[in-house]
CSV table of C-alpha atoms in Angstrom, one decimal:
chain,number,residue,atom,x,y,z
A,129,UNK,CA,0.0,0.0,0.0
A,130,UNK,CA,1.4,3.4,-1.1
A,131,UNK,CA,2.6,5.6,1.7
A,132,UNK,CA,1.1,8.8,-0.2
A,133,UNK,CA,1.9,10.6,-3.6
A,134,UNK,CA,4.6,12.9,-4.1
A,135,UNK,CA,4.3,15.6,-6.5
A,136,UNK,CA,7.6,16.6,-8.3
A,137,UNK,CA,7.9,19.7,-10.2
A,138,UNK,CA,10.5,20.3,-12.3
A,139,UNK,CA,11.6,22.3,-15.8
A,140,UNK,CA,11.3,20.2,-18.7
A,141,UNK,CA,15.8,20.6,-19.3
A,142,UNK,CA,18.3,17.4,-18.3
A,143,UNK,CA,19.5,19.5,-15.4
A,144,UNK,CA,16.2,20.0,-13.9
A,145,UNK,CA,14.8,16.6,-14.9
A,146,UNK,CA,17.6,14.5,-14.2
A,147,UNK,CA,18.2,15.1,-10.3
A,148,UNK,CA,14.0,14.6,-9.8
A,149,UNK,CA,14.5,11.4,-11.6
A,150,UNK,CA,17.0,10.0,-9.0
A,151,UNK,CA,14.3,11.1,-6.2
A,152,UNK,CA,11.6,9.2,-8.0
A,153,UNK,CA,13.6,6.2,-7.9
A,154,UNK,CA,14.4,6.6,-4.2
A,155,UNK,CA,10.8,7.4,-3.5
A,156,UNK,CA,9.2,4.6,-5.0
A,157,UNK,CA,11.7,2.5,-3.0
A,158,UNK,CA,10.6,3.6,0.0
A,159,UNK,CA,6.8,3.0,-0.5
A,160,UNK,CA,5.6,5.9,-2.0
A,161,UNK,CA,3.7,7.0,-5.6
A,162,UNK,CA,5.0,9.5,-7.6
A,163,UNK,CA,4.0,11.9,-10.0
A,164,UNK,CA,5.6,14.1,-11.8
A,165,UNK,CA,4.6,18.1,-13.1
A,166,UNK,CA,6.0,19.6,-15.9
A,167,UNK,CA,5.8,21.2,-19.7
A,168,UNK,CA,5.6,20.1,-22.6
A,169,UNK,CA,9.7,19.9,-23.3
A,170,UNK,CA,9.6,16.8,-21.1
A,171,UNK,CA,7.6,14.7,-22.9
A,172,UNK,CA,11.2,13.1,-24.5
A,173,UNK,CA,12.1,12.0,-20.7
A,174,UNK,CA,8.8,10.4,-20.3
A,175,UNK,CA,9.6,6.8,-21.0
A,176,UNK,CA,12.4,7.3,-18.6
A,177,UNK,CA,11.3,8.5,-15.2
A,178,UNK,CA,9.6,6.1,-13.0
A,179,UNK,CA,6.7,8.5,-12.6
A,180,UNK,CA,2.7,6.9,-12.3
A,181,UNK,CA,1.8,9.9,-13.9
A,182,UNK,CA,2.9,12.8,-15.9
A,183,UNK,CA,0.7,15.9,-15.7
A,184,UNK,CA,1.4,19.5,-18.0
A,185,UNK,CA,0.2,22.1,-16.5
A,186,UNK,CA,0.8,26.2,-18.5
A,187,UNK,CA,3.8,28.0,-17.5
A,188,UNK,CA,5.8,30.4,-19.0
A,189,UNK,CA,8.9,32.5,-18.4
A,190,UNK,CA,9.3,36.1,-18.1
A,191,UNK,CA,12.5,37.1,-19.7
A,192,UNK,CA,11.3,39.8,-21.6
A,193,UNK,CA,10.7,43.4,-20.7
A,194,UNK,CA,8.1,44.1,-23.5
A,195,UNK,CA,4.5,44.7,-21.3
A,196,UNK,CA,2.6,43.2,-23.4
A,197,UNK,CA,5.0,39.7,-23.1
A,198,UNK,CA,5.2,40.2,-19.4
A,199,UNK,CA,1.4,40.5,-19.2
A,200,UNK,CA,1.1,36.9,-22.0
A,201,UNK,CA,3.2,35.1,-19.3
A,202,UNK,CA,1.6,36.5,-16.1
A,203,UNK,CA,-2.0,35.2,-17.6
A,204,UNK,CA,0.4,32.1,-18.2
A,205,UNK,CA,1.1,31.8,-15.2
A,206,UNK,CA,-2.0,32.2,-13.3
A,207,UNK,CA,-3.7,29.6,-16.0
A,208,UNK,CA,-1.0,27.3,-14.6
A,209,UNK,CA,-1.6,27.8,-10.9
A,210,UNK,CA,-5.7,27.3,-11.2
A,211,UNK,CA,-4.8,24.2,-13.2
A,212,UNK,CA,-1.9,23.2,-10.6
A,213,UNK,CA,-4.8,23.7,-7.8
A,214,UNK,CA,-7.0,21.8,-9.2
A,215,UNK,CA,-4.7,18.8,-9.5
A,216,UNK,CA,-3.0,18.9,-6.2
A,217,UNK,CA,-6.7,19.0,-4.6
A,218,UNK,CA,-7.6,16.0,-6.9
A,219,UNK,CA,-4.3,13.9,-6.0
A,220,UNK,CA,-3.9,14.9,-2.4
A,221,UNK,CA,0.0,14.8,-1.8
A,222,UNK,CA,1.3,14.2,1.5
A,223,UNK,CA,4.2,17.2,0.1
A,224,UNK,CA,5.3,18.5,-3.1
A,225,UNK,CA,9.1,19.3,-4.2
A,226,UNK,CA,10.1,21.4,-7.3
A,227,UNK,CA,13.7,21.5,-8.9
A,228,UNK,CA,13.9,24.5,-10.5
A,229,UNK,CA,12.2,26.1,-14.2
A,230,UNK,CA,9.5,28.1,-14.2
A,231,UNK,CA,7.1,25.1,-14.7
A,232,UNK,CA,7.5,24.6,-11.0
A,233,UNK,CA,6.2,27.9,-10.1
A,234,UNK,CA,2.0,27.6,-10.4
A,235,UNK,CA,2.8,24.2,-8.6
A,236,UNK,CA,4.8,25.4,-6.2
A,237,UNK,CA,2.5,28.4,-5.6
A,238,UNK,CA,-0.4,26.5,-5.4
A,239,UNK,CA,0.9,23.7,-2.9
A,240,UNK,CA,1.6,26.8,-0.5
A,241,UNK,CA,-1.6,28.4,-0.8
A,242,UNK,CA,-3.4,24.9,-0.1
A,243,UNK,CA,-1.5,24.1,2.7
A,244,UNK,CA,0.7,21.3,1.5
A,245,UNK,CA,3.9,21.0,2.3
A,246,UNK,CA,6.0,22.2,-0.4
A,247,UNK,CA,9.9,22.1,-0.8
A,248,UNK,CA,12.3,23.4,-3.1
A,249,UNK,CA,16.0,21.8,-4.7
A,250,UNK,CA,18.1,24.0,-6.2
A,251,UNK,CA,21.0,22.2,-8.4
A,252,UNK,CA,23.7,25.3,-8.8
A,253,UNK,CA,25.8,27.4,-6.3
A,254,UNK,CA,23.6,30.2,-7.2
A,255,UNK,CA,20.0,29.9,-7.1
A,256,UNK,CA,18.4,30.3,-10.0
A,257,UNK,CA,14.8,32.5,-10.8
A,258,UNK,CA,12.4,30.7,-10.4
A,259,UNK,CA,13.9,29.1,-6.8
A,260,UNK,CA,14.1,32.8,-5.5
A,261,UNK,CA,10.8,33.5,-6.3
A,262,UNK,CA,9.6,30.4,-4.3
A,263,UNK,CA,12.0,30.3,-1.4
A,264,UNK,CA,10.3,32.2,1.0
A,265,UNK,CA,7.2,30.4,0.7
A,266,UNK,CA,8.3,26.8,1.0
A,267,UNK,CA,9.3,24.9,4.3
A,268,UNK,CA,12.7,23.7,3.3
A,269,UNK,CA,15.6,24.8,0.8
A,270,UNK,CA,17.6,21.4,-0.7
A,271,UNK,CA,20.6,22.4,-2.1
A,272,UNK,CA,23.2,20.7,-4.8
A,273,UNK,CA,26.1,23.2,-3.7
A,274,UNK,CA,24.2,25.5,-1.4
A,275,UNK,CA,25.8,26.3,1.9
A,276,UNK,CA,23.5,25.2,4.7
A,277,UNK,CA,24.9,28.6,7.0
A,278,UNK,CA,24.9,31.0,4.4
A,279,UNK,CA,22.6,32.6,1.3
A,280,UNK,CA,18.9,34.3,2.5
A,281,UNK,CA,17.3,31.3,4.5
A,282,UNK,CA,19.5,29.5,6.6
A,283,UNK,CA,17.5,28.3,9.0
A,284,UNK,CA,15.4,26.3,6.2
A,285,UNK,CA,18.3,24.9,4.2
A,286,UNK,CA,20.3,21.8,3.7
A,287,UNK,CA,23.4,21.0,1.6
A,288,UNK,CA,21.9,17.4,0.5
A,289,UNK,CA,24.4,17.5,-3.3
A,290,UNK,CA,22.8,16.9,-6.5
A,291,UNK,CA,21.3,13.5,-7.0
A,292,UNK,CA,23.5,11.1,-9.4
A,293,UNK,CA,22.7,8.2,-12.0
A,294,UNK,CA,23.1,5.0,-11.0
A,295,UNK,CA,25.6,4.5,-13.7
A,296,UNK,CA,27.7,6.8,-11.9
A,297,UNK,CA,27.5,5.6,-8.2
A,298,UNK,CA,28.5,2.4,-10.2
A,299,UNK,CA,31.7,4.3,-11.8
A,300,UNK,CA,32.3,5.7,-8.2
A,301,UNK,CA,33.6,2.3,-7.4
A,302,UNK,CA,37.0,2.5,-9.8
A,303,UNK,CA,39.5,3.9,-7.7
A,304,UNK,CA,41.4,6.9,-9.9
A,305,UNK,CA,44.5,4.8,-11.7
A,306,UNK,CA,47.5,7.2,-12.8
A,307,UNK,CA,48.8,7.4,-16.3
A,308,UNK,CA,53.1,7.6,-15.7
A,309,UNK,CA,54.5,9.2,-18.1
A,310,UNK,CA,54.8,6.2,-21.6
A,311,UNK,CA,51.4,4.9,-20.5
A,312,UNK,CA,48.1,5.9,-22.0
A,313,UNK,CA,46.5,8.8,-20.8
A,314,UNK,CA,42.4,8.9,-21.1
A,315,UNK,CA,41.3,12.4,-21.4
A,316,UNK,CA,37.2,13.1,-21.8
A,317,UNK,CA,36.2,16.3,-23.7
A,318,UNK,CA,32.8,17.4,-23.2
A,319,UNK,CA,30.5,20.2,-22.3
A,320,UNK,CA,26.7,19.7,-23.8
A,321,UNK,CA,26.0,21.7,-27.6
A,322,UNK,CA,27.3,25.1,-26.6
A,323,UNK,CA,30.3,23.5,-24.7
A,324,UNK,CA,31.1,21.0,-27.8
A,325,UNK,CA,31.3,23.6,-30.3
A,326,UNK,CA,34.0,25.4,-28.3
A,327,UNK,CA,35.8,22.6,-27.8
A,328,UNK,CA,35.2,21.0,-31.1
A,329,UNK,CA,37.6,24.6,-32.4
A,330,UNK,CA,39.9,24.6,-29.6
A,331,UNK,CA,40.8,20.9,-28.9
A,332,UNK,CA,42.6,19.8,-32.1
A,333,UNK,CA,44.8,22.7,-32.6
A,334,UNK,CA,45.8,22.0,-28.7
A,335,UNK,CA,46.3,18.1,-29.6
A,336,UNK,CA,48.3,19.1,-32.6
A,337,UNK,CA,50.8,21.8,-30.6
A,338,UNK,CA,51.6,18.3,-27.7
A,339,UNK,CA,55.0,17.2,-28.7
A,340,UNK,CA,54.8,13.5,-30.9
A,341,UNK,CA,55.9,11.6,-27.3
A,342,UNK,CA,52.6,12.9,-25.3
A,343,UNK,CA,50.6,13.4,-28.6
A,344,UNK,CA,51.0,9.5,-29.1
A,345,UNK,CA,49.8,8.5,-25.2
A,346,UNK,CA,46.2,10.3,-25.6
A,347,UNK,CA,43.4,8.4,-26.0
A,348,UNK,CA,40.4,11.0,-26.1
A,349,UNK,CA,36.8,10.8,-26.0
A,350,UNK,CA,35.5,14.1,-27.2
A,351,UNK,CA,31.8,15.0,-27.3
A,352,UNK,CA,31.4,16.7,-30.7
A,353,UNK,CA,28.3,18.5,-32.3
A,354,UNK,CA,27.1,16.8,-35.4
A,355,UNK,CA,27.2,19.7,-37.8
A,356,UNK,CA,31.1,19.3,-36.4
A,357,UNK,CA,31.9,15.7,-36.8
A,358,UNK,CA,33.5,15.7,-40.0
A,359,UNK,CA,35.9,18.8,-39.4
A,360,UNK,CA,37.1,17.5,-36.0
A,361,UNK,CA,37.0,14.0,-37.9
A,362,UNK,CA,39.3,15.4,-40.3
A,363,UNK,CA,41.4,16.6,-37.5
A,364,UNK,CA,41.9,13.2,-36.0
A,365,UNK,CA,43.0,11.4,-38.7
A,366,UNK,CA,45.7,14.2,-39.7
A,367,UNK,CA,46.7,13.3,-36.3
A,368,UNK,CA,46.9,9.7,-36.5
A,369,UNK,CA,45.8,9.5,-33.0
A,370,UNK,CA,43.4,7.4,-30.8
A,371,UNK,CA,40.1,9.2,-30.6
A,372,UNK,CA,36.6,8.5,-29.9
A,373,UNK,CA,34.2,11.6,-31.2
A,374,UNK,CA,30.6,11.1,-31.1
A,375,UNK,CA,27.0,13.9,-30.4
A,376,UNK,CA,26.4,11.6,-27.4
A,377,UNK,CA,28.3,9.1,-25.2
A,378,UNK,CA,25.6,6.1,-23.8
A,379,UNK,CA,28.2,4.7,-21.6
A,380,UNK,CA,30.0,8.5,-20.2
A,381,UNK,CA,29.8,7.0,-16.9
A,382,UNK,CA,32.2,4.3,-17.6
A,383,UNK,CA,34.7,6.7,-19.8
A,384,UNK,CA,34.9,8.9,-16.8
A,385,UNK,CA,35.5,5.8,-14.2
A,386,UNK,CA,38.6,5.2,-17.0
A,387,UNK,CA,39.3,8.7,-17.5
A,388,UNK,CA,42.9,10.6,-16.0
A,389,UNK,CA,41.3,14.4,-16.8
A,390,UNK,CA,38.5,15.8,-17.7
A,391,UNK,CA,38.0,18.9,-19.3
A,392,UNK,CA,34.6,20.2,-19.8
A,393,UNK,CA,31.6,22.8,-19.0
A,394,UNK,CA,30.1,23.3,-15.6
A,395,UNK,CA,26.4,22.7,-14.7
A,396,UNK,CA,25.4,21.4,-11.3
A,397,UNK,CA,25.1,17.6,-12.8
A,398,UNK,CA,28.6,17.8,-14.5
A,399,UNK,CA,30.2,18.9,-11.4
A,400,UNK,CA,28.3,16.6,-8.9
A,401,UNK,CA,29.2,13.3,-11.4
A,402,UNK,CA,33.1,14.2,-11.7
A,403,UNK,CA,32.9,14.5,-8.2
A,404,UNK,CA,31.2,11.7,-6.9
A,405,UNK,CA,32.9,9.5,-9.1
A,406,UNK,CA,36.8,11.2,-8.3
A,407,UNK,CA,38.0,12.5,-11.1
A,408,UNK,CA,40.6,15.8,-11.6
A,409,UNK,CA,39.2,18.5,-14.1
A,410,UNK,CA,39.6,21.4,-15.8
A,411,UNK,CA,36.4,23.7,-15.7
A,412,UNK,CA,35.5,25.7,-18.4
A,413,UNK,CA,32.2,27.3,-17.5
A,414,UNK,CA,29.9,28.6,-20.2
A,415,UNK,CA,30.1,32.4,-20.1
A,416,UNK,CA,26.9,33.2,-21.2
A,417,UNK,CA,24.8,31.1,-18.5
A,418,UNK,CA,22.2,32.6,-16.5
A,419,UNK,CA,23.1,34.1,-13.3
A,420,UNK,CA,26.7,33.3,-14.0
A,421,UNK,CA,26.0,29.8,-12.0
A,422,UNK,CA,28.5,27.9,-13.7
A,423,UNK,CA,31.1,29.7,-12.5
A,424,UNK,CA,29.9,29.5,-9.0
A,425,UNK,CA,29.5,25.6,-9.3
A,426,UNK,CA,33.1,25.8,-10.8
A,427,UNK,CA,34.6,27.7,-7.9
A,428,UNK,CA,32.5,25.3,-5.4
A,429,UNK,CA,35.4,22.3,-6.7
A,430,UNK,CA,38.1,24.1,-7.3
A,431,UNK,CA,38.4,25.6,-3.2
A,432,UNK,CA,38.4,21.7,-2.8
A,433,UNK,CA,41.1,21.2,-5.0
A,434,UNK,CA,39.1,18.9,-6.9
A,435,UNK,CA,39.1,20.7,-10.6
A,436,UNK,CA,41.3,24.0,-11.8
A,437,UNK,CA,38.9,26.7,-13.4
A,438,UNK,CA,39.7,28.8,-16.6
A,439,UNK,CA,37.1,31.3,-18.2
A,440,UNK,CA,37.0,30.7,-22.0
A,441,UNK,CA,37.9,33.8,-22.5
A,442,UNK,CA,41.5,33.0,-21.1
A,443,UNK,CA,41.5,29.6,-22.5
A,444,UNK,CA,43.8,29.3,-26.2
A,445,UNK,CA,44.3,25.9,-27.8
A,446,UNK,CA,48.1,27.0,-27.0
A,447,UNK,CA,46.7,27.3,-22.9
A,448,UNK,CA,45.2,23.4,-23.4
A,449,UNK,CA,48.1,22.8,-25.0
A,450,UNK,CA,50.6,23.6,-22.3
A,451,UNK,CA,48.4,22.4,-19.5
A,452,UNK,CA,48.1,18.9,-20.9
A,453,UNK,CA,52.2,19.0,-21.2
A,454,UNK,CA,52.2,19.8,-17.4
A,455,UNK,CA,49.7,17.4,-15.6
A,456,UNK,CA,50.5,14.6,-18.6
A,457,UNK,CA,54.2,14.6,-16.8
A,458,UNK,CA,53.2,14.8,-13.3
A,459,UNK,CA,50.7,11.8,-12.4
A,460,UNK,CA,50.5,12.7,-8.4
A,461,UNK,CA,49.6,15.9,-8.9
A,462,UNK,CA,46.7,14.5,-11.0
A,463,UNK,CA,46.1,11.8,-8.0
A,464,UNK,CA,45.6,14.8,-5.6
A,465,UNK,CA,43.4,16.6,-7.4
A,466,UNK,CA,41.2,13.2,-7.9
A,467,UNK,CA,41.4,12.6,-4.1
A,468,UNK,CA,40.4,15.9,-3.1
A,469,UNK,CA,37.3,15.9,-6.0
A,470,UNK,CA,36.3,12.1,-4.2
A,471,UNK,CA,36.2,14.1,-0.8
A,472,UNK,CA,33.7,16.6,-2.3
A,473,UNK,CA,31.5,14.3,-3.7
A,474,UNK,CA,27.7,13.6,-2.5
A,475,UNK,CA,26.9,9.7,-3.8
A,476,UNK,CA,24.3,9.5,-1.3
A,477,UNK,CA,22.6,12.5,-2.5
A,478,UNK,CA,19.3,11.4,-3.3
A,479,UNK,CA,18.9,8.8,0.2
A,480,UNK,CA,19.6,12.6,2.3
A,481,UNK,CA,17.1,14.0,-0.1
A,482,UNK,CA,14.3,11.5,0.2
A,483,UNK,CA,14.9,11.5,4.0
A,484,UNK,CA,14.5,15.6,3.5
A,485,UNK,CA,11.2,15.2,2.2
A,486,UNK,CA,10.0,11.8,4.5
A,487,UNK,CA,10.8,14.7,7.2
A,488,UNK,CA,8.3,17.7,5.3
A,489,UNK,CA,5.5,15.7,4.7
A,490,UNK,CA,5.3,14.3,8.0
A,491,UNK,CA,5.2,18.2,9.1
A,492,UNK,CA,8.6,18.0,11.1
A,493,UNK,CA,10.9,21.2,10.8
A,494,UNK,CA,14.5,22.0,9.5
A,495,UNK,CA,15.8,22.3,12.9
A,496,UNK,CA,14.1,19.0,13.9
A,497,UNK,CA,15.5,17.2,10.7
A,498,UNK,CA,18.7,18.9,11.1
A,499,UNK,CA,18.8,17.6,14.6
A,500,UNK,CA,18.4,13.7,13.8
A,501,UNK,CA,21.1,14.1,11.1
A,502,UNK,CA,23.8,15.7,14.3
């Protein structure tokens, strides 16, 4: 018999979806049914998350100064949370959580104006919009990189990390192996569309500057936009080097359990899996992101000494170049920055994070939770 449903909110993007997934799983474990709010972009996760229901409920997001926009997406958004009271009164949850996105606002909203116990889990090291519009109201602020005694509501908010895969609490098991100078060296490119077409330019003309002696140890796996596959193709085999370039990796987990750097983009997920997992990294975080949250998730590893950060803007193929010369000839310098990334990572993420929200919907406070966990 099910303990109750839990509503989940969340953006229709990987970075929203993603760390709601691993809750699902972890509630469903436990006893409970859950259900899942959203838009319409989520649709292409739907065979995916263990949900017993997907609902869509109207939401929009208002990015634009022009009034008559603003005024579209208010009416939007008050569409949404008549439609988002109307379900929660129809499903009765014993507490609903949102991950971020505006689709979790009339949700959100309307859980606090019924009564329900409502919570909120923000992924980054900044919180993003529509978080900040909702922290106030809700009883308790998860957080991927949050600090628990810092930020606008401490009293309500718990550094939990960001859920992971399976696949990657999986990888977490292969201890970090050094590559000594002769041996192969795995290095893992990636950094999702905007990422891969940055690195798509920059990474070959950093391959081809490596001396023939460190050129010929690389074996890369390199996340590449299609529209780029043949140029950076092209690049490889002028190279005569081992390479594996694809749009999309199916088995990334077990390329970063093998890998001896990383160098990619850094979201919340990105940064929570290189983490858990153990690997040393060089951030490169996208300069154009919202709220500049990257660079805050970025700086969270790096004061470990988990990852070194560059801005793009800093970053030349002859930079990548003269970095990979440096760590490819000093292994233990690469072992303590794995070790210090292993320290900083959550792998039991989304256990603290169901016990968060076992602890709202049976109406017990921060403090209270907060206690049982001392």
């Amino acid at each position: 018999m099910s303990k109750g449903i839990v509503l989940l909110a969340a953006g229709g993007t990987g970075g929203h979806v993603f760390p709601a997934e691993a809750l699902a799983y972890k509630l469903k474990e436990r006893g409970y049914s859950v259900h899942l709010v959203t838009d319409s972009r989520a649709e292409r996760y739907a065979g995916k998350f263990p949900a017993d229901e997907i609902h869509v409920v109207p939401s929009a997001t208002i990015a634009s100064k022009n009034p008559v926009a603003v005024s579209r997406a208010m009416w939007t958004l008050w569409t949404g949370m008549r439609a988002a009271k109307k379900l929660i009164a129809r499903l009765k949850p014993v507490v609903v959580v949102g991950f971020g996105g505006y689709p979790t606002v009339p949700p959100l909203l309307a859980a606090t104006r019924l009564g329900v116990p409502a919570m909120i889990h923000e992924q980054n090291a900044v919180m993003g919009r529509a978080n900040k519009a909702l922290a106030s109201r809700v009883q308790a602020i998860a957080g991927g990189f949050l600090p628990e005694n810092g930020g606008a509501f401490p009293d309500k908010t718990v550094t939990t990390g960001n859920p992971v895969r399976p696949a990657i609490i999986t990888a977490a098991n292969t201890p970090y192996a050094p590559s000594h100078p002769g041996e192969p060296f795995n290095l893992v490119v990636f950094g999702g569309s905007q990422g891969a077409q940055y690195f798509s330019k920059a990474m070959p003309t950093a391959i081809s500057l490596l001396d023939d002696a460190l050129r010929s140890r690389l074996r890369i796996t390199q996340q590449v936009r299609p529209e780029d596959m043949d140029m950076v193709g092209d690049c490889v085999a002028k190279l005569d080097m081992g390479a594996d370039i694809a749009p999309f990796f199916t088995d990334m987990a077990e390329r970063l359990a093998k890998a001896h750097l990383v160098i990619c983009r850094s979201g919340a997920s990105t940064v929570s899996e290189i983490s858990v997992i153990g690997r040393p990294a060089i951030l490169v975080p996208y300069p154009h992101a919202l709220d500049h949250d990257q660079a805050a998730n970025a700086a969270a590893l790096a004061a470990t000494g988990g990852a070194k950060v560059i801005a793009q803007a800093e970053l030349s193929s002859e930079k990548i170049a003269a970095i990979l010369t440096k760590v490819m000839n000093d292994p233990e310098k690469l072992v303590r920055m794995a070790a210090a990334a292993k320290q900083a990572g959550k792998p039991d993420a989304a256990n603290l994070l169901a016990d968060m929200v076992e602890a709202i919907a049976a109406r017990r406070t921060i403090a209270e939770f907060k206690g049982k966990r001392a």
